[in-house]
Amino acid sequence: MAKLIALLNVIAWSGFWAFGYLALSSGSEAGSQTVVAILLAAVGGAAGLWAYFWLIRHSEVTGYAKPRNRAVINEEETA
């Protein structure tokens, strides 16, 4: 499953950069094409971020990467 998510990560970021470039480089006369390129770039960016964060969590859980230092709030500290 992790390899499939990694493949999705690469494809999503590629789509983000490709369609983002198309959206930025399209002229003002290509209105609807620009909107479609912006939407596809946003979907690619969102999928890329989701896959990247999933891979980070997965690598921490499996022990491949060291878990990050996170603050843990105990109940006695909140009182």
Short mmCIF file of C-alpha atoms in Angstrom, two decimals:
data_model
loop_
_atom_site.label_atom_id
_atom_site.label_comp_id
_atom_site.label_asym_id
_atom_site.label_seq_id
_atom_site.Cartn_x
_atom_site.Cartn_y
_atom_site.Cartn_z
CA MET A 1 0.00 0.00 0.00
CA ALA A 2 2.85 2.38 0.80
CA LYS A 3 4.31 1.99 -2.69
CA LEU A 4 0.95 2.80 -4.24
CA ILE A 5 0.65 5.95 -2.12
CA ALA A 6 4.23 6.89 -3.06
CA LEU A 7 3.34 6.52 -6.73
CA LEU A 8 0.24 8.67 -6.19
CA ASN A 9 2.46 11.24 -4.48
CA VAL A 10 4.77 11.50 -7.49
CA ILE A 11 1.93 11.68 -10.00
CA ALA A 12 -0.01 14.24 -7.94
CA TRP A 13 2.97 16.57 -7.55
CA SER A 14 3.76 16.23 -11.25
CA GLY A 15 0.19 17.23 -12.06
CA PHE A 16 0.39 20.13 -9.64
CA TRP A 17 3.53 21.55 -11.26
CA ALA A 18 2.44 20.86 -14.84
CA PHE A 19 -1.05 22.31 -14.54
CA GLY A 20 0.17 25.11 -12.29
CA TYR A 21 2.61 26.16 -14.98
CA LEU A 22 -0.13 25.98 -17.61
CA ALA A 23 -2.39 28.13 -15.44
CA LEU A 24 0.30 30.73 -14.84
CA SER A 25 1.57 30.86 -18.41
CA SER A 26 -1.80 30.94 -20.17
CA GLY A 27 -2.78 34.29 -21.54
CA SER A 28 -5.81 36.33 -20.61
CA GLU A 29 -7.69 35.13 -23.71
CA ALA A 30 -7.81 31.50 -22.46
CA GLY A 31 -10.30 32.04 -19.62
CA SER A 32 -11.96 28.65 -19.27
CA GLN A 33 -8.72 26.75 -19.93
CA THR A 34 -7.06 28.71 -17.15
CA VAL A 35 -9.82 27.83 -14.70
CA VAL A 36 -9.56 24.13 -15.57
CA ALA A 37 -5.77 24.25 -15.17
CA ILE A 38 -6.11 25.97 -11.79
CA LEU A 39 -8.60 23.37 -10.58
CA LEU A 40 -6.43 20.47 -11.75
CA ALA A 41 -3.36 22.04 -10.11
CA ALA A 42 -5.29 22.44 -6.86
CA VAL A 43 -6.44 18.81 -6.95
CA GLY A 44 -2.88 17.68 -7.67
CA GLY A 45 -1.51 19.78 -4.82
CA ALA A 46 -4.12 18.52 -2.37
CA ALA A 47 -3.55 14.89 -3.34
CA GLY A 48 0.21 15.39 -3.15
CA LEU A 49 0.03 16.88 0.33
CA TRP A 50 -2.29 14.13 1.54
CA ALA A 51 -0.02 11.40 0.15
CA TYR A 52 3.11 13.07 1.55
CA PHE A 53 1.68 13.34 5.06
CA TRP A 54 0.37 9.76 4.85
CA LEU A 55 3.85 8.56 3.92
CA ILE A 56 5.37 10.49 6.83
CA ARG A 57 2.94 8.96 9.33
CA HIS A 58 3.44 5.50 7.85
CA SER A 59 7.22 5.73 8.04
CA GLU A 60 7.04 6.83 11.68
CA VAL A 61 4.66 4.00 12.62
CA THR A 62 6.71 1.31 10.88
CA GLY A 63 9.95 2.54 12.43
CA TYR A 64 11.58 3.57 9.16
CA ALA A 65 11.82 7.16 10.37
CA LYS A 66 12.28 8.50 13.87
CA PRO A 67 9.05 10.00 15.27
CA ARG A 68 9.08 13.77 15.63
CA ASN A 69 9.07 15.42 19.03
CA ARG A 70 5.51 16.36 19.81
CA ALA A 71 4.21 18.03 22.92
CA VAL A 72 1.85 15.86 24.95
CA ILE A 73 -0.54 17.63 27.31
CA ASN A 74 -1.41 15.70 30.45
CA GLU A 75 -4.70 16.23 32.26
CA GLU A 76 -2.96 17.59 35.35
CA GLU A 77 -1.29 20.33 33.27
CA THR A 78 -4.61 21.67 32.00
CA ALA A 79 -6.17 22.13 35.45
#
